[in-house]
mmCIF file of C-alpha atoms in Angstrom:
data_model
loop_
_atom_site.group_PDB
_atom_site.id
_atom_site.type_symbol
_atom_site.label_atom_id
_atom_site.label_comp_id
_atom_site.label_asym_id
_atom_site.label_seq_id
_atom_site.Cartn_x
_atom_site.Cartn_y
_atom_site.Cartn_z
ATOM 1 C CA MET A 432 22.234 -26.185 -119.677
ATOM 2 C CA MET A 433 19.039 -24.140 -119.618
ATOM 3 C CA GLU A 434 18.574 -24.906 -123.312
ATOM 4 C CA ARG A 435 17.927 -28.580 -122.515
ATOM 5 C CA LEU A 436 14.455 -28.012 -121.093
ATOM 6 C CA GLU A 437 12.920 -31.431 -120.492
ATOM 7 C CA GLN A 438 9.134 -31.800 -120.641
ATOM 8 C CA CYS A 439 7.871 -33.950 -117.737
ATOM 9 C CA ASP A 440 4.527 -35.714 -117.800
ATOM 10 C CA LEU A 441 3.882 -35.225 -114.106
ATOM 11 C CA ASP A 442 0.751 -34.005 -112.375
ATOM 12 C CA ILE A 443 1.681 -31.085 -110.120
ATOM 13 C CA SER A 444 -1.259 -31.856 -107.837
ATOM 14 C CA ALA A 445 0.268 -35.272 -107.160
ATOM 15 C CA LEU A 446 3.522 -33.776 -105.873
ATOM 16 C CA LYS A 447 4.038 -33.089 -102.165
ATOM 17 C CA LEU A 448 4.378 -29.371 -101.465
ATOM 18 C CA LEU A 449 7.376 -28.663 -99.215
ATOM 19 C CA GLY A 450 7.448 -24.886 -99.240
ATOM 20 C CA GLN A 451 6.070 -21.805 -100.964
ATOM 21 C CA GLY A 452 7.590 -18.393 -101.581
ATOM 22 C CA ARG A 453 6.894 -15.187 -103.470
ATOM 23 C CA THR A 454 8.268 -16.478 -106.796
ATOM 24 C CA ALA A 455 8.156 -20.272 -106.600
ATOM 25 C CA SER A 456 6.906 -23.394 -104.864
ATOM 26 C CA VAL A 457 9.116 -26.328 -103.875
ATOM 27 C CA TYR A 458 7.880 -29.923 -104.229
ATOM 28 C CA ALA A 459 9.274 -33.355 -103.450
ATOM 29 C CA TYR A 460 10.341 -34.670 -106.847
ATOM 30 C CA ALA A 461 12.295 -37.916 -106.593
ATOM 31 C CA GLU A 462 14.553 -39.655 -104.117
ATOM 32 C CA ASP A 463 16.805 -37.012 -102.552
ATOM 33 C CA LYS A 464 15.587 -34.411 -105.067
ATOM 34 C CA VAL A 465 13.154 -31.502 -105.063
ATOM 35 C CA ILE A 466 11.790 -29.342 -107.852
ATOM 36 C CA LYS A 467 11.462 -25.593 -107.569
ATOM 37 C CA LEU A 468 8.540 -24.609 -109.806
ATOM 38 C CA TYR A 469 8.242 -20.931 -110.641
ATOM 39 C CA LEU A 470 4.889 -19.235 -110.391
ATOM 40 C CA PRO A 471 3.066 -17.996 -113.521
ATOM 41 C CA GLY A 472 4.335 -14.612 -114.617
ATOM 42 C CA ILE A 473 7.940 -15.164 -113.514
ATOM 43 C CA PRO A 474 10.053 -14.331 -116.597
ATOM 44 C CA GLN A 475 12.149 -17.095 -118.143
ATOM 45 C CA GLU A 476 15.134 -14.785 -117.731
ATOM 46 C CA GLY A 477 14.762 -15.108 -113.966
ATOM 47 C CA VAL A 478 14.815 -18.898 -114.228
ATOM 48 C CA ARG A 479 17.896 -18.714 -116.462
ATOM 49 C CA ARG A 480 19.628 -16.468 -113.939
ATOM 50 C CA GLU A 481 18.968 -18.872 -111.089
ATOM 51 C CA TRP A 482 20.141 -21.874 -113.113
ATOM 52 C CA ALA A 483 23.340 -20.092 -114.175
ATOM 53 C CA ALA A 484 24.148 -18.730 -110.716
ATOM 54 C CA SER A 485 23.378 -21.906 -108.778
ATOM 55 C CA SER A 486 25.322 -24.017 -111.286
ATOM 56 C CA LEU A 487 28.330 -21.694 -111.041
ATOM 57 C CA ALA A 488 28.200 -21.559 -107.235
ATOM 58 C CA TYR A 489 28.033 -25.356 -106.993
ATOM 59 C CA SER A 490 30.915 -25.772 -109.440
ATOM 60 C CA LEU A 491 33.031 -23.364 -107.381
ATOM 61 C CA GLY A 492 32.600 -25.382 -104.192
ATOM 62 C CA ILE A 493 30.012 -23.212 -102.464
ATOM 63 C CA ARG A 494 27.876 -25.324 -100.131
ATOM 64 C CA THR A 495 24.617 -25.131 -102.053
ATOM 65 C CA PRO A 496 22.162 -27.797 -103.268
ATOM 66 C CA ARG A 497 23.328 -29.385 -106.509
ATOM 67 C CA PRO A 498 21.251 -28.248 -109.516
ATOM 68 C CA TYR A 499 20.470 -31.208 -111.796
ATOM 69 C CA GLU A 500 18.289 -29.987 -114.676
ATOM 70 C CA CYS A 501 15.622 -27.574 -115.823
ATOM 71 C CA VAL A 502 12.228 -29.083 -116.610
ATOM 72 C CA ARG A 503 8.761 -28.048 -117.675
ATOM 73 C CA ILE A 504 5.638 -29.457 -116.048
ATOM 74 C CA ASP A 505 2.490 -28.319 -117.834
ATOM 75 C CA ALA A 506 3.049 -24.569 -118.241
ATOM 76 C CA ALA A 507 5.404 -24.244 -115.278
ATOM 77 C CA THR A 508 9.205 -24.129 -115.499
ATOM 78 C CA GLY A 509 11.319 -25.522 -112.719
ATOM 79 C CA VAL A 510 14.800 -26.491 -111.589
ATOM 80 C CA VAL A 511 15.516 -29.885 -110.030
ATOM 81 C CA TYR A 512 17.818 -29.652 -107.007
ATOM 82 C CA GLN A 513 19.439 -31.913 -104.473
ATOM 83 C CA HIS A 514 17.103 -32.154 -101.475
ATOM 84 C CA ILE A 515 18.580 -30.573 -98.362
ATOM 85 C CA SER A 516 16.308 -30.986 -95.354
ATOM 86 C CA GLY A 517 16.637 -28.802 -92.309
ATOM 87 C CA ILE A 518 15.569 -25.519 -90.776
ATOM 88 C CA THR A 519 16.449 -22.073 -92.064
ATOM 89 C CA LEU A 520 18.792 -19.840 -90.127
ATOM 90 C CA LEU A 521 15.834 -17.482 -89.652
ATOM 91 C CA GLY A 522 13.854 -20.342 -88.104
ATOM 92 C CA ILE A 523 16.687 -21.006 -85.660
ATOM 93 C CA ILE A 524 16.771 -17.326 -84.667
ATOM 94 C CA PHE A 525 13.008 -17.347 -84.019
ATOM 95 C CA GLN A 526 13.219 -20.569 -81.995
ATOM 96 C CA LYS A 527 16.375 -19.596 -80.114
ATOM 97 C CA PRO A 528 16.745 -15.799 -79.975
ATOM 98 C CA TRP A 529 19.797 -16.223 -77.740
ATOM 99 C CA ALA A 530 21.548 -17.768 -80.777
ATOM 100 C CA VAL A 531 21.236 -14.581 -82.850
ATOM 101 C CA SER A 532 24.923 -13.644 -82.497
ATOM 102 C CA SER A 533 26.274 -17.060 -83.510
ATOM 103 C CA SER A 534 23.769 -17.137 -86.397
ATOM 104 C CA ALA A 535 24.922 -13.709 -87.557
ATOM 105 C CA ARG A 536 28.551 -14.810 -87.492
ATOM 106 C CA SER A 537 27.711 -17.887 -89.576
ATOM 107 C CA LEU A 538 25.825 -15.710 -92.051
ATOM 108 C CA ALA A 539 28.790 -13.349 -92.427
ATOM 109 C CA ARG A 540 31.352 -16.117 -92.868
ATOM 110 C CA MET A 541 29.209 -17.775 -95.553
ATOM 111 C CA HIS A 542 28.791 -14.477 -97.373
ATOM 112 C CA ALA A 543 32.526 -13.808 -97.285
ATOM 113 C CA GLU A 544 33.183 -17.263 -98.745
ATOM 114 C CA ILE A 545 30.757 -16.627 -101.617
ATOM 115 C CA HIS A 546 32.507 -13.341 -102.356
ATOM 116 C CA SER A 547 35.889 -15.065 -102.514
ATOM 117 C CA ARG A 548 34.800 -16.695 -105.800
ATOM 118 C CA GLU A 549 34.656 -15.101 -109.264
ATOM 119 C CA GLY A 550 31.262 -14.300 -110.791
ATOM 120 C CA GLY A 551 32.245 -15.265 -114.320
ATOM 121 C CA GLU A 552 29.701 -14.467 -117.028
ATOM 122 C CA LEU A 553 26.727 -13.859 -114.746
ATOM 123 C CA VAL A 554 24.637 -10.723 -115.232
ATOM 124 C CA THR A 555 26.419 -7.703 -113.769
ATOM 125 C CA GLN A 556 25.396 -6.152 -110.483
ATOM 126 C CA LYS A 557 25.499 -2.560 -111.732
ATOM 127 C CA SER A 558 23.285 -3.317 -114.741
ATOM 128 C CA VAL A 559 20.678 -4.949 -112.469
ATOM 129 C CA LEU A 560 20.761 -2.077 -109.983
ATOM 130 C CA ASP A 561 20.560 0.543 -112.737
ATOM 131 C CA TYR A 562 17.520 -1.144 -114.308
ATOM 132 C CA ASN A 563 15.689 -1.463 -110.990
ATOM 133 C CA ILE A 564 16.465 2.123 -110.006
ATOM 134 C CA GLY A 565 14.868 3.229 -113.260
ATOM 135 C CA ALA A 566 11.768 1.161 -112.447
ATOM 136 C CA ALA A 567 11.559 2.268 -108.807
ATOM 137 C CA PRO A 568 8.277 3.857 -107.743
ATOM 138 C CA LEU A 569 7.980 6.824 -105.351
ATOM 139 C CA LEU A 570 11.195 8.498 -106.539
ATOM 140 C CA THR A 571 11.227 11.550 -108.803
ATOM 141 C CA PRO A 572 13.123 11.442 -112.136
ATOM 142 C CA GLU A 573 15.696 13.816 -110.608
ATOM 143 C CA GLU A 574 16.182 11.542 -107.588
ATOM 144 C CA LYS A 575 16.632 8.504 -109.833
ATOM 145 C CA GLN A 576 19.192 10.367 -111.904
ATOM 146 C CA ARG A 577 21.180 11.330 -108.808
ATOM 147 C CA VAL A 578 21.140 7.743 -107.517
ATOM 148 C CA ARG A 579 22.313 6.489 -110.914
ATOM 149 C CA LEU A 580 25.163 8.997 -110.957
ATOM 150 C CA HIS A 581 26.169 7.783 -107.511
ATOM 151 C CA LEU A 582 26.076 4.180 -108.755
ATOM 152 C CA ASP A 583 28.256 5.080 -111.755
ATOM 153 C CA ARG A 584 31.014 6.230 -109.415
ATOM 154 C CA LEU A 585 31.179 2.896 -107.570
ATOM 155 C CA PRO A 586 33.605 0.097 -108.528
ATOM 156 C CA ALA A 587 32.186 -2.731 -110.647
ATOM 157 C CA GLY A 588 33.861 -5.781 -109.095
ATOM 158 C CA SER A 589 33.991 -9.336 -110.460
ATOM 159 C CA SER A 590 32.982 -11.470 -107.478
ATOM 160 C CA LEU A 591 30.197 -13.997 -107.203
ATOM 161 C CA CYS A 592 27.288 -12.217 -105.499
ATOM 162 C CA HIS A 593 24.114 -13.849 -104.203
ATOM 163 C CA GLY A 594 21.910 -10.792 -104.572
ATOM 164 C CA ASP A 595 19.452 -11.751 -101.812
ATOM 165 C CA PHE A 596 21.516 -13.116 -98.944
ATOM 166 C CA HIS A 597 19.620 -13.259 -95.648
ATOM 167 C CA PRO A 598 18.880 -15.826 -92.895
ATOM 168 C CA ASP A 599 15.835 -17.278 -94.669
ATOM 169 C CA ASN A 600 18.042 -18.284 -97.625
ATOM 170 C CA VAL A 601 20.320 -20.442 -95.481
ATOM 171 C CA ILE A 602 19.343 -24.005 -94.540
ATOM 172 C CA VAL A 603 20.982 -25.614 -91.526
ATOM 173 C CA ASN A 604 21.353 -29.349 -90.904
ATOM 174 C CA ASP A 605 24.854 -30.845 -90.689
ATOM 175 C CA GLY A 606 26.151 -27.467 -91.837
ATOM 176 C CA CYS A 607 24.906 -24.330 -93.580
ATOM 177 C CA TRP A 608 23.670 -24.368 -97.176
ATOM 178 C CA THR A 609 22.940 -21.327 -99.340
ATOM 179 C CA ILE A 610 19.738 -21.485 -101.418
ATOM 180 C CA ASP A 611 17.757 -19.304 -103.835
ATOM 181 C CA TRP A 612 20.189 -17.931 -106.444
ATOM 182 C CA MET A 613 17.544 -16.191 -108.564
ATOM 183 C CA ASN A 614 19.291 -12.849 -108.008
ATOM 184 C CA GLY A 615 22.801 -14.225 -108.446
ATOM 185 C CA MET A 616 25.178 -11.881 -110.263
ATOM 186 C CA CYS A 617 28.744 -10.794 -110.846
ATOM 187 C CA GLY A 618 29.720 -7.672 -108.956
ATOM 188 C CA HIS A 619 31.309 -5.993 -105.970
ATOM 189 C CA PRO A 620 31.136 -7.730 -102.568
ATOM 190 C CA ALA A 621 30.424 -4.417 -100.810
ATOM 191 C CA GLY A 622 27.268 -3.973 -102.876
ATOM 192 C CA ASP A 623 26.083 -7.474 -102.020
ATOM 193 C CA ALA A 624 26.796 -6.926 -98.323
ATOM 194 C CA ALA A 625 24.917 -3.609 -98.518
ATOM 195 C CA ARG A 626 21.907 -5.491 -99.890
ATOM 196 C CA THR A 627 22.006 -7.802 -96.860
ATOM 197 C CA LEU A 628 22.205 -4.836 -94.484
ATOM 198 C CA VAL A 629 19.183 -3.233 -96.139
ATOM 199 C CA LEU A 630 17.229 -6.490 -95.821
ATOM 200 C CA LEU A 631 18.193 -6.767 -92.142
ATOM 201 C CA SER A 632 17.414 -3.096 -91.437
ATOM 202 C CA VAL A 633 14.175 -2.346 -93.236
ATOM 203 C CA GLY A 634 11.106 -4.497 -93.029
ATOM 204 C CA SER A 635 7.516 -3.812 -92.060
ATOM 205 C CA MET A 636 5.658 -6.004 -89.570
ATOM 206 C CA PRO A 637 2.040 -7.219 -89.760
ATOM 207 C CA GLU A 638 -0.477 -4.670 -88.452
ATOM 208 C CA ASN A 639 -1.564 -6.989 -85.630
ATOM 209 C CA THR A 640 1.988 -7.290 -84.230
ATOM 210 C CA SER A 641 1.951 -6.317 -80.555
ATOM 211 C CA ARG A 642 4.160 -3.545 -79.237
ATOM 212 C CA THR A 643 6.090 -6.036 -77.101
ATOM 213 C CA ALA A 644 6.693 -8.299 -80.085
ATOM 214 C CA SER A 645 7.738 -5.336 -82.237
ATOM 215 C CA VAL A 646 10.275 -4.164 -79.649
ATOM 216 C CA PHE A 647 11.687 -7.684 -79.318
ATOM 217 C CA ILE A 648 11.911 -8.239 -83.088
ATOM 218 C CA ASN A 649 13.662 -4.898 -83.563
ATOM 219 C CA LEU A 650 16.189 -5.741 -80.847
ATOM 220 C CA VAL A 651 16.938 -9.086 -82.496
ATOM 221 C CA ARG A 652 17.170 -7.426 -85.911
ATOM 222 C CA ARG A 653 19.627 -4.783 -84.686
ATOM 223 C CA ARG A 654 21.793 -7.398 -83.009
ATOM 224 C CA LEU A 655 21.755 -9.575 -86.128
ATOM 225 C CA LYS A 656 22.765 -6.650 -88.326
ATOM 226 C CA SER A 657 25.494 -5.427 -85.950
ATOM 227 C CA VAL A 658 27.170 -8.822 -85.493
ATOM 228 C CA TYR A 659 26.839 -9.697 -89.199
ATOM 229 C CA LEU A 660 28.580 -6.464 -90.214
ATOM 230 C CA SER A 661 31.334 -6.798 -87.618
ATOM 231 C CA GLN A 662 32.077 -10.413 -88.577
ATOM 232 C CA TYR A 663 31.895 -9.715 -92.321
ATOM 233 C CA LEU A 664 34.415 -6.863 -92.034
ATOM 234 C CA LYS A 665 36.679 -9.098 -89.938
ATOM 235 C CA ALA A 666 36.438 -11.963 -92.449
ATOM 236 C CA THR A 667 37.086 -9.815 -95.517
ATOM 237 C CA GLY A 668 39.296 -6.986 -94.268
ATOM 238 C CA MET A 669 36.852 -4.529 -95.867
ATOM 239 C CA TYR A 670 36.105 -1.101 -94.378
ATOM 240 C CA SER A 671 32.524 -0.270 -93.387
ATOM 241 C CA THR A 672 32.689 2.881 -95.526
ATOM 242 C CA SER A 673 33.027 0.689 -98.641
ATOM 243 C CA ILE A 674 29.689 -0.959 -97.847
ATOM 244 C CA ASP A 675 28.031 2.265 -96.735
ATOM 245 C CA GLU A 676 28.516 3.926 -100.112
ATOM 246 C CA TRP A 677 26.457 1.153 -101.771
ATOM 247 C CA LEU A 678 23.434 1.575 -99.492
ATOM 248 C CA LEU A 679 21.879 4.387 -101.564
ATOM 249 C CA PRO A 680 21.618 2.554 -104.930
ATOM 250 C CA VAL A 681 20.780 -0.765 -103.269
ATOM 251 C CA ALA A 682 17.902 0.786 -101.303
ATOM 252 C CA ALA A 683 16.587 2.568 -104.412
ATOM 253 C CA ALA A 684 16.708 -0.644 -106.454
ATOM 254 C CA ARG A 685 14.843 -2.495 -103.696
ATOM 255 C CA LEU A 686 11.832 -0.221 -104.297
ATOM 256 C CA ALA A 687 11.205 -1.942 -107.643
ATOM 257 C CA GLU A 688 10.490 -5.258 -105.907
ATOM 258 C CA GLY A 689 7.109 -6.510 -104.718
ATOM 259 C CA ILE A 690 7.416 -5.349 -101.116
ATOM 260 C CA PRO A 691 4.796 -3.842 -98.752
ATOM 261 C CA GLU A 692 4.070 -0.130 -99.017
ATOM 262 C CA ALA A 693 5.198 0.452 -95.431
ATOM 263 C CA GLU A 694 8.609 -0.970 -96.301
ATOM 264 C CA LYS A 695 8.811 1.204 -99.413
ATOM 265 C CA GLU A 696 8.088 4.269 -97.290
ATOM 266 C CA GLN A 697 10.966 3.377 -94.932
ATOM 267 C CA LEU A 698 13.289 2.956 -97.907
ATOM 268 C CA VAL A 699 12.271 6.293 -99.424
ATOM 269 C CA MET A 700 13.053 8.029 -96.126
ATOM 270 C CA MET A 701 16.480 6.367 -96.100
ATOM 271 C CA ILE A 702 17.128 7.283 -99.736
ATOM 272 C CA ARG A 703 16.140 10.942 -99.357
ATOM 273 C CA SER A 704 18.200 11.298 -96.190
ATOM 274 C CA ARG A 705 21.253 9.978 -98.021
ATOM 275 C CA LEU A 706 20.621 12.145 -101.070
ATOM 276 C CA THR A 707 20.582 15.170 -98.769
ATOM 277 C CA GLN A 708 23.958 14.105 -97.336
ATOM 278 C CA ASP A 709 25.280 13.369 -100.835
ATOM 279 C CA HIS A 710 24.291 16.804 -102.158
#
């Protein structure tokens, strides 16, 4: 339970850093265990959400690292997990671009399996989206209101949703493992799949990226998105229109996250185009 927050007398500088992301760093912690330590400024609510979602997913048989306990080291809060070594699905795609289709199919099948479970008492998808839409920059109050009205009309759903499912949150070794449940929630599978499509569709590249590299990356991205969607629909029996209607609120909510300005501009163009169609 999150309430049992153990204080550890460990020196963070003595731990071996294994990886670093936007919200947390991962260190070797003990035999076959790692600790995910959240960066200063990350709200405790976010840590609670990850603990609750990862614990639920593990208990429901999803292939995800086992969460052991929440701890505090100095002023940092962390979650101790089973150590799963391997390469991310994104890393495989970069190393072997010809494997993009098989990687996309694996991604879709994993996502469909997650959605086959119930989300229980996790925070609800629509409440998270509504809050982030309200906090989204670059949209006018009228645009936010229209997006919220659109969201209100969508079905709530009660499935387990990852909230940030993409190839960099899948580790591959003897199989595929889903990681990073900080955005885990209870909601509609179509909304969660729409989030993945937005992540696969919109993303700015570094300014020094060559034209050749940009063309290649965009080709890989389009193939990944196309095969993922096709396989996900096949695995779930869902219609693409069900996912498409979630793209507007999901894209608007994405604006509230710490993403590059160029990516925000792409999202705003998508949002305003859809609002014009939705008028």
